[in-house]
């Protein structure tokens, strides 16, 4: 039995249980909100409109985190208070919209808008929180959260509507409080008074800073595409054949299987074969839709949840290996996934109308999506881009991006050298950020400073930033003047960079 070691320590076990509870309520909130705002017999186009507003507001938060990370970082639990209050109000307004039938549609859209913003913010918080644990503990907590979420949903879905709405409005609060308390317990290792809580961990996540360069996005790009492809198929079928109860059952079944596998086998082996199981499961689900839409959707959602699980573990692996914040990476991956989900929902509306008007048979939809899935699997790597061995993946990627400049300096097995070099570059970038703040450099001057510190020539910098070489020289002169230096050698001394 591979019981995670952190559960054997009382303080750590309590912290992880808080994380488990918080992540469970986070997942449950999404399912229940869709459930309480749904109306029996509601048109597919109305359902689509509500979900697309929810997705777009969620996506807006992801875009904001990617391009304006300076305003969102460091992430603090307390910073979610404005969106949290709006989300609670949004759930209540949307849930009780039937009181004002003339404005019900508008009230539901308002609820979806504000809930999407808070759900996006909590996604960033949870991505960051899980990044502070290793992949084994993250996987164990996530798999148990799937089970708890499924059981809780099935237990309350037949409760009175008013009770469901009130419970749904409380779930984001419970998730946020559990996240905060879990981080406190894990950072202290026991009781709150045992030792001084580090202020940055207590209030948020400022120990690790965001990755400054674009190289890391190359490591997770294919994983984002794979998650998006599975999400597209799920969204398209969900709007036509989906039954929320069966989807959540699929999530619970997946959670039980993952929990048993993590207890019985090593986490590395479980994670390695999960994607290879998810592929045929998704295909089987599509094939079963004409015969039994409920069983088909159960398998499809379980497969989609599997790749989301692998996405979380990939981000966790990256965060721990490089000791960085993955706020930008989390936003980029889930933002891309939301775009493809929205595209899938749009396809689902069209297909649903065709099915309703008897212009198309369900087996045609199933076959078309099955061909799409098989095509993607054929062109993608065998592991879908998910990172099971970061050293090997980074070595391969680093070798490819530097092949033109240094074709023979790095062999495919020199994984530790690749990791070390990427970490060195990132350390230099972080140092440049500190220096830029000390000498009041502009954002463009900071970018040029980073490029110069990486050894890029003026011509390379000009080509990279799409500016003239003379403009680059002007920026460099301004940097030197502000720093009181006159050469690259002096710059290296200021940055404490060695060849």
Short mmCIF file of C-alpha atoms in Angstrom, two decimals:
data_model
loop_
_atom_site.label_atom_id
_atom_site.label_comp_id
_atom_site.label_asym_id
_atom_site.label_seq_id
_atom_site.Cartn_x
_atom_site.Cartn_y
_atom_site.Cartn_z
CA UNK A 1 0.00 0.00 0.00
CA UNK A 2 1.57 3.26 -1.14
CA UNK A 3 -0.08 5.54 1.41
CA UNK A 4 1.34 9.05 0.89
CA UNK A 5 3.88 9.84 3.58
CA UNK A 6 2.46 13.32 4.16
CA UNK A 7 -0.74 11.75 5.50
CA UNK A 8 1.25 10.07 8.29
CA UNK A 9 2.07 13.44 9.89
CA UNK A 10 -0.82 14.94 11.82
CA UNK A 11 -0.26 18.53 10.70
CA UNK A 12 0.33 17.60 7.08
CA UNK A 13 -2.62 15.22 7.07
CA UNK A 14 -4.90 17.97 8.36
CA UNK A 15 -3.60 20.38 5.72
CA UNK A 16 -4.08 17.88 2.91
CA UNK A 17 -7.58 17.06 4.12
CA UNK A 18 -8.39 20.78 3.95
CA UNK A 19 -6.99 20.86 0.42
CA UNK A 20 -9.08 17.79 -0.43
CA UNK A 21 -12.24 19.36 0.98
CA UNK A 22 -11.60 22.67 -0.76
CA UNK A 23 -10.87 21.10 -4.15
CA UNK A 24 -13.97 18.89 -3.83
CA UNK A 25 -16.21 21.88 -3.13
CA UNK A 26 -14.59 23.77 -6.01
CA UNK A 27 -15.52 20.98 -8.44
CA UNK A 28 -18.96 20.52 -6.89
CA UNK A 29 -19.71 24.23 -7.25
CA UNK A 30 -19.37 24.04 -11.04
CA UNK A 31 -21.70 21.03 -11.37
CA UNK A 32 -24.34 22.38 -9.00
CA UNK A 33 -24.38 25.84 -10.57
CA UNK A 34 -25.19 24.35 -13.98
CA UNK A 35 -27.78 22.12 -12.32
CA UNK A 36 -29.61 24.82 -10.32
CA UNK A 37 -29.68 27.29 -13.21
CA UNK A 38 -31.02 24.72 -15.68
CA UNK A 39 -34.70 24.62 -16.49
CA UNK A 40 -36.43 21.38 -17.53
CA UNK A 41 -37.31 21.55 -21.22
CA UNK A 42 -35.08 24.58 -21.80
CA UNK A 43 -34.07 25.12 -25.42
CA UNK A 44 -30.61 23.99 -26.45
CA UNK A 45 -29.81 27.50 -27.73
CA UNK A 46 -30.66 29.00 -24.31
CA UNK A 47 -28.47 26.43 -22.56
CA UNK A 48 -25.67 27.23 -25.01
CA UNK A 49 -26.00 30.98 -24.40
CA UNK A 50 -25.68 30.55 -20.63
CA UNK A 51 -22.69 28.24 -20.91
CA UNK A 52 -20.93 30.40 -23.48
CA UNK A 53 -21.25 33.46 -21.18
CA UNK A 54 -19.86 31.38 -18.31
CA UNK A 55 -16.97 30.17 -20.48
CA UNK A 56 -16.15 33.62 -21.89
CA UNK A 57 -16.01 35.28 -18.47
CA UNK A 58 -13.85 32.40 -17.26
CA UNK A 59 -11.67 32.85 -20.36
CA UNK A 60 -11.40 36.61 -19.71
CA UNK A 61 -9.85 35.89 -16.31
CA UNK A 62 -7.36 33.50 -17.93
CA UNK A 63 -6.36 36.09 -20.54
CA UNK A 64 -5.94 38.72 -17.83
CA UNK A 65 -3.66 36.38 -15.87
CA UNK A 66 -1.49 35.62 -18.92
CA UNK A 67 -0.98 39.16 -20.21
CA UNK A 68 -1.28 41.14 -16.98
CA UNK A 69 0.38 38.77 -14.54
CA UNK A 70 1.95 41.71 -12.69
CA UNK A 71 -1.50 42.76 -11.52
CA UNK A 72 -2.59 39.28 -10.47
CA UNK A 73 0.63 38.14 -8.82
CA UNK A 74 1.38 37.33 -6.08
CA UNK A 75 -1.92 35.49 -5.79
CA UNK A 76 -3.56 36.00 -2.44
CA UNK A 77 -6.65 34.31 -1.08
CA UNK A 78 -7.83 37.69 0.23
CA UNK A 79 -7.68 39.14 -3.30
CA UNK A 80 -10.56 36.91 -4.35
CA UNK A 81 -12.98 38.64 -1.97
CA UNK A 82 -14.59 41.05 -4.52
CA UNK A 83 -15.19 38.31 -7.11
CA UNK A 84 -16.25 35.92 -4.32
CA UNK A 85 -18.98 38.27 -3.11
CA UNK A 86 -20.17 38.81 -6.69
CA UNK A 87 -20.18 35.05 -7.30
CA UNK A 88 -22.34 34.39 -4.24
CA UNK A 89 -24.77 37.11 -5.37
CA UNK A 90 -24.67 35.71 -8.92
CA UNK A 91 -25.59 32.20 -7.77
CA UNK A 92 -28.51 33.49 -5.70
CA UNK A 93 -29.76 35.76 -8.48
CA UNK A 94 -29.52 33.05 -11.15
CA UNK A 95 -30.88 30.31 -8.88
CA UNK A 96 -33.97 32.30 -7.87
CA UNK A 97 -34.49 33.91 -11.30
CA UNK A 98 -37.84 32.13 -11.62
CA UNK A 99 -39.26 34.67 -9.14
CA UNK A 100 -39.04 37.24 -11.96
CA UNK A 101 -39.97 35.18 -15.03
CA UNK A 102 -39.80 38.19 -17.37
CA UNK A 103 -36.15 38.75 -16.46
CA UNK A 104 -35.15 35.14 -15.80
CA UNK A 105 -32.90 34.82 -18.87
CA UNK A 106 -31.06 38.07 -18.13
CA UNK A 107 -30.59 37.15 -14.47
CA UNK A 108 -29.15 33.74 -15.41
CA UNK A 109 -26.70 35.38 -17.81
CA UNK A 110 -25.62 37.81 -15.09
CA UNK A 111 -25.08 34.91 -12.72
CA UNK A 112 -23.05 33.01 -15.32
CA UNK A 113 -20.92 36.10 -15.97
CA UNK A 114 -19.87 36.74 -12.36
CA UNK A 115 -19.57 33.05 -11.48
CA UNK A 116 -17.24 32.55 -14.45
CA UNK A 117 -14.92 35.30 -13.18
CA UNK A 118 -14.67 33.80 -9.70
CA UNK A 119 -14.32 30.28 -11.06
CA UNK A 120 -11.41 31.50 -13.17
CA UNK A 121 -9.75 33.16 -10.20
CA UNK A 122 -10.18 30.05 -8.05
CA UNK A 123 -8.70 27.96 -10.88
CA UNK A 124 -5.54 30.08 -10.70
CA UNK A 125 -5.46 29.78 -6.91
CA UNK A 126 -5.88 26.01 -7.00
CA UNK A 127 -3.31 25.61 -9.77
CA UNK A 128 -0.85 27.54 -7.64
CA UNK A 129 -1.73 25.71 -4.41
CA UNK A 130 -1.39 22.23 -5.91
CA UNK A 131 1.93 23.30 -7.40
CA UNK A 132 3.40 23.48 -3.89
CA UNK A 133 2.84 19.74 -3.44
CA UNK A 134 4.57 16.98 -5.36
CA UNK A 135 2.76 15.05 -8.09
CA UNK A 136 2.01 12.05 -5.84
CA UNK A 137 0.15 14.04 -3.19
CA UNK A 138 -1.56 16.22 -5.79
CA UNK A 139 -2.76 13.13 -7.66
CA UNK A 140 -4.00 11.47 -4.49
CA UNK A 141 -5.92 14.57 -3.36
CA UNK A 142 -7.41 15.14 -6.83
CA UNK A 143 -8.57 11.54 -7.24
CA UNK A 144 -10.23 11.55 -3.81
CA UNK A 145 -11.80 14.93 -4.63
CA UNK A 146 -13.40 13.38 -7.73
CA UNK A 147 -15.04 10.73 -5.54
CA UNK A 148 -16.20 13.20 -2.87
CA UNK A 149 -17.59 15.56 -5.53
CA UNK A 150 -19.54 12.77 -7.26
CA UNK A 151 -21.04 11.42 -4.03
CA UNK A 152 -21.96 14.91 -2.81
CA UNK A 153 -23.60 15.85 -6.09
CA UNK A 154 -25.70 12.70 -6.25
CA UNK A 155 -26.71 13.24 -2.61
CA UNK A 156 -28.03 16.79 -3.08
CA UNK A 157 -29.31 16.86 -6.67
CA UNK A 158 -32.79 15.73 -5.55
CA UNK A 159 -32.98 18.11 -2.59
CA UNK A 160 -35.45 21.04 -2.71
CA UNK A 161 -34.41 23.67 -5.24
CA UNK A 162 -34.10 26.42 -2.64
CA UNK A 163 -31.72 24.31 -0.57
CA UNK A 164 -29.61 23.54 -3.65
CA UNK A 165 -29.29 27.22 -4.53
CA UNK A 166 -28.24 28.21 -1.00
CA UNK A 167 -25.74 25.35 -0.84
CA UNK A 168 -24.31 26.31 -4.24
CA UNK A 169 -23.85 29.92 -3.09
CA UNK A 170 -21.86 28.72 -0.05
CA UNK A 171 -19.54 26.37 -1.95
CA UNK A 172 -17.10 29.03 -3.31
CA UNK A 173 -16.76 30.40 0.22
CA UNK A 174 -16.07 26.91 1.59
CA UNK A 175 -13.52 26.25 -1.16
CA UNK A 176 -11.66 29.51 -0.51
CA UNK A 177 -11.59 29.05 3.28
CA UNK A 178 -10.44 25.42 2.96
CA UNK A 179 -7.68 26.47 0.56
CA UNK A 180 -6.46 29.17 2.95
CA UNK A 181 -6.54 26.92 6.02
CA UNK A 182 -4.90 24.03 4.13
CA UNK A 183 -1.98 26.21 3.05
CA UNK A 184 -1.57 27.48 6.61
CA UNK A 185 -1.44 23.94 8.02
CA UNK A 186 0.95 22.68 5.37
CA UNK A 187 3.27 25.69 5.80
CA UNK A 188 3.46 25.25 9.58
CA UNK A 189 3.63 21.44 9.56
CA UNK A 190 1.21 21.19 12.49
CA UNK A 191 -0.59 23.48 14.89
CA UNK A 192 -0.74 27.16 14.04
CA UNK A 193 1.43 28.07 17.02
CA UNK A 194 4.17 25.48 16.48
CA UNK A 195 6.42 27.82 14.54
CA UNK A 196 6.19 31.16 12.85
CA UNK A 197 4.12 31.06 9.70
CA UNK A 198 5.93 32.59 6.76
CA UNK A 199 4.03 35.72 5.84
CA UNK A 200 4.12 35.09 2.10
CA UNK A 201 2.69 31.58 2.41
CA UNK A 202 0.21 32.61 5.05
CA UNK A 203 -1.34 35.34 2.92
CA UNK A 204 -0.77 33.93 -0.52
CA UNK A 205 1.84 32.48 -2.84
CA UNK A 206 4.80 34.80 -3.26
CA UNK A 207 7.66 32.38 -2.63
CA UNK A 208 7.77 31.50 -6.31
CA UNK A 209 7.70 34.04 -9.11
CA UNK A 210 6.23 33.54 -12.60
CA UNK A 211 8.38 32.19 -15.42
CA UNK A 212 9.72 35.11 -17.45
CA UNK A 213 10.49 33.53 -20.83
CA UNK A 214 8.36 31.67 -23.38
CA UNK A 215 10.42 28.46 -23.38
CA UNK A 216 8.30 26.83 -20.71
CA UNK A 217 5.16 27.23 -22.81
CA UNK A 218 6.84 25.01 -25.38
CA UNK A 219 7.03 22.23 -22.82
CA UNK A 220 3.29 22.29 -22.12
CA UNK A 221 1.92 23.33 -25.54
CA UNK A 222 1.03 19.84 -26.72
CA UNK A 223 -0.57 18.95 -23.38
CA UNK A 224 -2.79 22.02 -23.73
CA UNK A 225 -3.79 20.98 -27.26
CA UNK A 226 -4.59 17.42 -26.14
CA UNK A 227 -6.74 18.66 -23.27
CA UNK A 228 -8.50 21.04 -25.65
CA UNK A 229 -9.14 18.29 -28.22
CA UNK A 230 -10.76 16.05 -25.60
CA UNK A 231 -12.69 19.07 -24.29
CA UNK A 232 -14.01 19.87 -27.78
CA UNK A 233 -15.37 16.33 -28.18
CA UNK A 234 -16.91 16.37 -24.70
CA UNK A 235 -18.57 19.78 -25.21
CA UNK A 236 -19.99 18.81 -28.60
CA UNK A 237 -21.53 15.59 -27.27
CA UNK A 238 -22.59 17.03 -23.92
CA UNK A 239 -24.93 19.59 -25.44
CA UNK A 240 -26.59 16.90 -27.57
CA UNK A 241 -26.67 13.85 -25.31
CA UNK A 242 -25.44 14.99 -21.89
CA UNK A 243 -27.07 14.06 -18.60
CA UNK A 244 -25.29 15.71 -15.66
CA UNK A 245 -25.97 12.81 -13.31
CA UNK A 246 -24.21 10.31 -15.54
CA UNK A 247 -21.29 12.68 -16.15
CA UNK A 248 -20.68 13.04 -12.42
CA UNK A 249 -20.95 9.26 -12.02
CA UNK A 250 -18.17 9.01 -14.61
CA UNK A 251 -16.08 11.42 -12.54
CA UNK A 252 -16.68 9.34 -9.41
CA UNK A 253 -15.79 6.08 -11.15
CA UNK A 254 -12.57 7.66 -12.42
CA UNK A 255 -11.75 8.91 -8.92
CA UNK A 256 -12.24 5.46 -7.38
CA UNK A 257 -10.07 3.82 -10.04
CA UNK A 258 -7.30 6.40 -9.65
CA UNK A 259 -7.36 6.18 -5.86
CA UNK A 260 -7.09 2.38 -5.94
CA UNK A 261 -4.36 2.52 -8.57
CA UNK A 262 -2.34 5.09 -6.60
CA UNK A 263 -2.62 2.94 -3.48
CA UNK A 264 -1.76 -0.33 -5.24
CA UNK A 265 0.88 0.87 -7.70
CA UNK A 266 3.49 3.58 -7.93
CA UNK A 267 2.22 7.02 -8.93
CA UNK A 268 4.60 7.13 -11.90
CA UNK A 269 3.17 3.92 -13.38
CA UNK A 270 -0.41 5.03 -12.78
CA UNK A 271 0.12 8.41 -14.41
CA UNK A 272 2.07 6.94 -17.32
CA UNK A 273 -0.74 4.62 -18.42
CA UNK A 274 -3.70 6.88 -17.62
CA UNK A 275 -3.62 8.72 -20.95
CA UNK A 276 -3.28 5.44 -22.85
CA UNK A 277 -6.43 4.20 -21.12
CA UNK A 278 -8.27 7.50 -21.66
CA UNK A 279 -7.92 7.26 -25.45
CA UNK A 280 -9.82 3.98 -26.00
CA UNK A 281 -12.30 4.96 -23.27
CA UNK A 282 -13.18 8.15 -25.17
CA UNK A 283 -13.46 6.16 -28.40
CA UNK A 284 -15.68 3.55 -26.76
CA UNK A 285 -17.89 6.27 -25.31
CA UNK A 286 -18.39 7.81 -28.76
CA UNK A 287 -19.15 4.39 -30.25
CA UNK A 288 -21.77 3.69 -27.54
CA UNK A 289 -23.69 6.96 -27.96
CA UNK A 290 -26.15 5.59 -30.59
CA UNK A 291 -26.94 2.58 -28.39
CA UNK A 292 -26.84 4.21 -24.95
CA UNK A 293 -26.16 7.94 -24.73
CA UNK A 294 -25.95 7.84 -20.92
CA UNK A 295 -23.20 5.18 -20.78
CA UNK A 296 -21.42 6.86 -23.67
CA UNK A 297 -21.37 10.24 -21.93
CA UNK A 298 -20.20 8.59 -18.72
CA UNK A 299 -17.12 7.26 -20.51
CA UNK A 300 -16.55 10.47 -22.45
CA UNK A 301 -16.61 12.65 -19.35
CA UNK A 302 -14.39 10.20 -17.44
CA UNK A 303 -11.87 10.39 -20.30
CA UNK A 304 -12.02 14.19 -20.39
CA UNK A 305 -11.57 14.30 -16.61
CA UNK A 306 -8.53 12.02 -17.02
CA UNK A 307 -6.74 14.50 -19.27
CA UNK A 308 -7.66 17.37 -16.93
CA UNK A 309 -6.12 15.30 -14.11
CA UNK A 310 -2.96 14.84 -16.20
CA UNK A 311 -2.90 18.57 -16.95
CA UNK A 312 -2.93 19.37 -13.24
CA UNK A 313 -0.10 16.92 -12.59
CA UNK A 314 1.92 18.31 -15.51
CA UNK A 315 1.65 21.84 -14.10
CA UNK A 316 2.54 20.47 -10.66
CA UNK A 317 5.64 18.76 -12.05
CA UNK A 318 6.76 21.92 -13.84
CA UNK A 319 6.15 24.08 -10.76
CA UNK A 320 8.17 21.81 -8.49
CA UNK A 321 11.02 21.14 -10.91
CA UNK A 322 11.70 24.80 -11.61
CA UNK A 323 10.47 26.16 -8.24
CA UNK A 324 8.30 28.72 -10.00
CA UNK A 325 4.75 29.98 -9.98
CA UNK A 326 2.63 28.44 -12.74
CA UNK A 327 -0.05 31.13 -12.72
CA UNK A 328 0.65 32.08 -16.35
CA UNK A 329 0.92 28.46 -17.48
CA UNK A 330 -2.32 27.51 -15.69
CA UNK A 331 -4.11 30.44 -17.32
CA UNK A 332 -2.71 29.60 -20.76
CA UNK A 333 -3.59 25.90 -20.61
CA UNK A 334 -7.10 26.37 -19.24
CA UNK A 335 -7.69 29.38 -21.48
CA UNK A 336 -6.91 27.31 -24.57
CA UNK A 337 -9.12 24.54 -23.23
CA UNK A 338 -12.00 26.99 -22.78
CA UNK A 339 -11.71 28.21 -26.37
CA UNK A 340 -12.02 24.67 -27.69
CA UNK A 341 -14.82 23.91 -25.24
CA UNK A 342 -16.72 26.91 -26.57
CA UNK A 343 -16.12 25.76 -30.14
CA UNK A 344 -17.39 22.31 -29.18
CA UNK A 345 -20.50 23.85 -27.60
CA UNK A 346 -21.18 25.79 -30.80
CA UNK A 347 -20.92 22.58 -32.82
CA UNK A 348 -23.15 20.87 -30.27
CA UNK A 349 -25.92 23.45 -30.76
CA UNK A 350 -25.89 22.97 -34.52
CA UNK A 351 -25.85 19.18 -34.24
CA UNK A 352 -28.59 19.19 -31.59
CA UNK A 353 -30.90 21.18 -33.86
CA UNK A 354 -30.19 18.83 -36.76
CA UNK A 355 -30.94 15.81 -34.57
CA UNK A 356 -34.15 17.37 -33.30
CA UNK A 357 -35.35 18.07 -36.84
CA UNK A 358 -34.41 14.53 -37.94
CA UNK A 359 -31.86 15.82 -40.44
CA UNK A 360 -29.08 13.76 -38.90
CA UNK A 361 -28.71 10.44 -37.09
CA UNK A 362 -26.77 10.14 -33.83
CA UNK A 363 -24.42 7.54 -35.27
CA UNK A 364 -23.19 10.11 -37.83
CA UNK A 365 -22.23 12.49 -35.03
CA UNK A 366 -20.55 9.66 -33.15
CA UNK A 367 -18.62 8.51 -36.22
CA UNK A 368 -17.46 12.02 -37.19
CA UNK A 369 -16.13 12.75 -33.68
CA UNK A 370 -14.53 9.31 -33.50
CA UNK A 371 -12.63 10.02 -36.74
CA UNK A 372 -11.56 13.38 -35.32
CA UNK A 373 -10.30 11.71 -32.13
CA UNK A 374 -8.37 9.03 -34.01
CA UNK A 375 -6.82 11.63 -36.30
CA UNK A 376 -5.56 13.67 -33.36
CA UNK A 377 -4.21 10.60 -31.57
CA UNK A 378 -2.38 9.59 -34.75
CA UNK A 379 -0.59 12.94 -35.14
CA UNK A 380 0.04 13.60 -31.43
CA UNK A 381 2.81 11.99 -29.39
CA UNK A 382 2.03 8.74 -27.62
CA UNK A 383 1.81 10.50 -24.24
CA UNK A 384 -0.27 13.43 -25.51
CA UNK A 385 2.34 15.95 -24.40
CA UNK A 386 1.74 15.30 -20.71
CA UNK A 387 4.94 15.32 -18.69
CA UNK A 388 5.77 12.08 -16.94
CA UNK A 389 9.55 12.60 -17.05
CA UNK A 390 10.34 16.30 -17.13
CA UNK A 391 14.07 15.74 -17.51
CA UNK A 392 13.69 13.85 -20.79
CA UNK A 393 11.04 16.20 -22.15
CA UNK A 394 13.06 19.30 -21.33
CA UNK A 395 16.20 17.81 -22.86
CA UNK A 396 14.42 17.04 -26.10
CA UNK A 397 12.77 20.46 -26.28
CA UNK A 398 15.91 22.34 -25.33
CA UNK A 399 17.88 20.42 -27.92
CA UNK A 400 15.42 21.32 -30.66
CA UNK A 401 15.24 25.06 -29.90
CA UNK A 402 19.04 25.32 -29.78
CA UNK A 403 19.85 22.98 -32.68
CA UNK A 404 20.60 25.81 -35.10
CA UNK A 405 22.94 27.65 -32.75
CA UNK A 406 24.62 24.71 -31.01
CA UNK A 407 23.82 21.56 -32.96
CA UNK A 408 26.24 19.25 -31.22
CA UNK A 409 26.67 20.65 -27.72
CA UNK A 410 23.72 18.85 -26.15
CA UNK A 411 22.97 15.17 -26.56
CA UNK A 412 19.48 13.71 -26.24
CA UNK A 413 20.40 12.00 -22.97
CA UNK A 414 21.85 15.11 -21.31
CA UNK A 415 18.58 15.84 -19.54
CA UNK A 416 20.04 17.23 -16.34
CA UNK A 417 22.21 19.65 -18.36
CA UNK A 418 19.11 20.83 -20.21
CA UNK A 419 17.20 21.38 -16.99
CA UNK A 420 20.15 23.17 -15.38
CA UNK A 421 20.61 25.46 -18.38
CA UNK A 422 16.93 26.37 -18.49
CA UNK A 423 16.94 27.04 -14.76
CA UNK A 424 20.06 29.20 -15.14
CA UNK A 425 18.38 31.26 -17.87
CA UNK A 426 15.33 31.70 -15.70
CA UNK A 427 17.45 32.74 -12.69
CA UNK A 428 19.10 35.39 -14.86
CA UNK A 429 15.70 36.61 -16.04
CA UNK A 430 14.44 36.94 -12.48
CA UNK A 431 17.58 38.84 -11.54
CA UNK A 432 16.98 41.19 -14.49
CA UNK A 433 13.49 41.90 -13.19
CA UNK A 434 14.90 42.89 -9.79
CA UNK A 435 17.57 45.10 -11.38
CA UNK A 436 15.00 46.72 -13.68
CA UNK A 437 12.98 47.72 -10.65
CA UNK A 438 16.04 49.08 -8.83
CA UNK A 439 17.07 51.31 -11.75
CA UNK A 440 13.56 52.25 -12.88
CA UNK A 441 13.82 50.68 -16.34
CA UNK A 442 10.84 50.76 -18.67
CA UNK A 443 9.13 47.46 -19.63
CA UNK A 444 10.81 47.52 -23.07
CA UNK A 445 14.19 48.25 -21.50
CA UNK A 446 13.67 45.32 -19.14
CA UNK A 447 12.99 43.04 -22.12
CA UNK A 448 16.14 44.26 -23.86
CA UNK A 449 18.12 43.80 -20.63
CA UNK A 450 16.95 40.17 -20.42
CA UNK A 451 17.91 39.57 -24.06
CA UNK A 452 21.35 41.13 -23.59
CA UNK A 453 21.96 39.10 -20.42
CA UNK A 454 21.18 35.92 -22.36
CA UNK A 455 23.99 36.76 -24.80
CA UNK A 456 21.83 37.78 -27.77
CA UNK A 457 23.37 40.06 -30.38
CA UNK A 458 21.86 43.40 -31.37
CA UNK A 459 20.69 41.89 -34.66
CA UNK A 460 19.02 38.96 -32.88
CA UNK A 461 17.29 41.28 -30.41
CA UNK A 462 16.03 43.50 -33.24
CA UNK A 463 14.66 40.50 -35.10
CA UNK A 464 13.05 39.05 -31.98
CA UNK A 465 11.29 42.31 -30.99
CA UNK A 466 10.54 43.47 -34.59
CA UNK A 467 12.41 46.72 -34.13
CA UNK A 468 15.36 48.34 -35.89
CA UNK A 469 18.94 47.62 -34.72
CA UNK A 470 19.35 51.36 -34.07
CA UNK A 471 16.39 51.25 -31.69
CA UNK A 472 18.01 48.36 -29.83
CA UNK A 473 21.23 50.37 -29.47
CA UNK A 474 19.22 53.30 -28.12
CA UNK A 475 17.57 51.09 -25.51
CA UNK A 476 20.94 49.64 -24.49
CA UNK A 477 22.43 53.14 -24.14
CA UNK A 478 19.50 54.19 -21.95
CA UNK A 479 19.99 51.07 -19.80
CA UNK A 480 23.71 51.73 -19.42
CA UNK A 481 23.07 55.40 -18.57
CA UNK A 482 20.50 54.57 -15.88
CA UNK A 483 22.76 51.90 -14.38
CA UNK A 484 25.89 54.04 -14.59
CA UNK A 485 27.88 51.53 -16.67
CA UNK A 486 29.37 51.46 -20.15
CA UNK A 487 29.88 47.82 -21.24
CA UNK A 488 28.43 44.31 -21.14
CA UNK A 489 31.19 43.20 -18.79
CA UNK A 490 30.07 45.79 -16.25
CA UNK A 491 26.47 44.73 -16.83
CA UNK A 492 27.37 41.13 -15.97
CA UNK A 493 28.94 42.29 -12.72
CA UNK A 494 25.77 44.18 -11.80
CA UNK A 495 23.65 41.14 -12.64
CA UNK A 496 26.19 38.80 -11.03
CA UNK A 497 26.21 36.68 -14.20
CA UNK A 498 29.16 34.50 -15.16
CA UNK A 499 29.89 32.89 -18.51
#
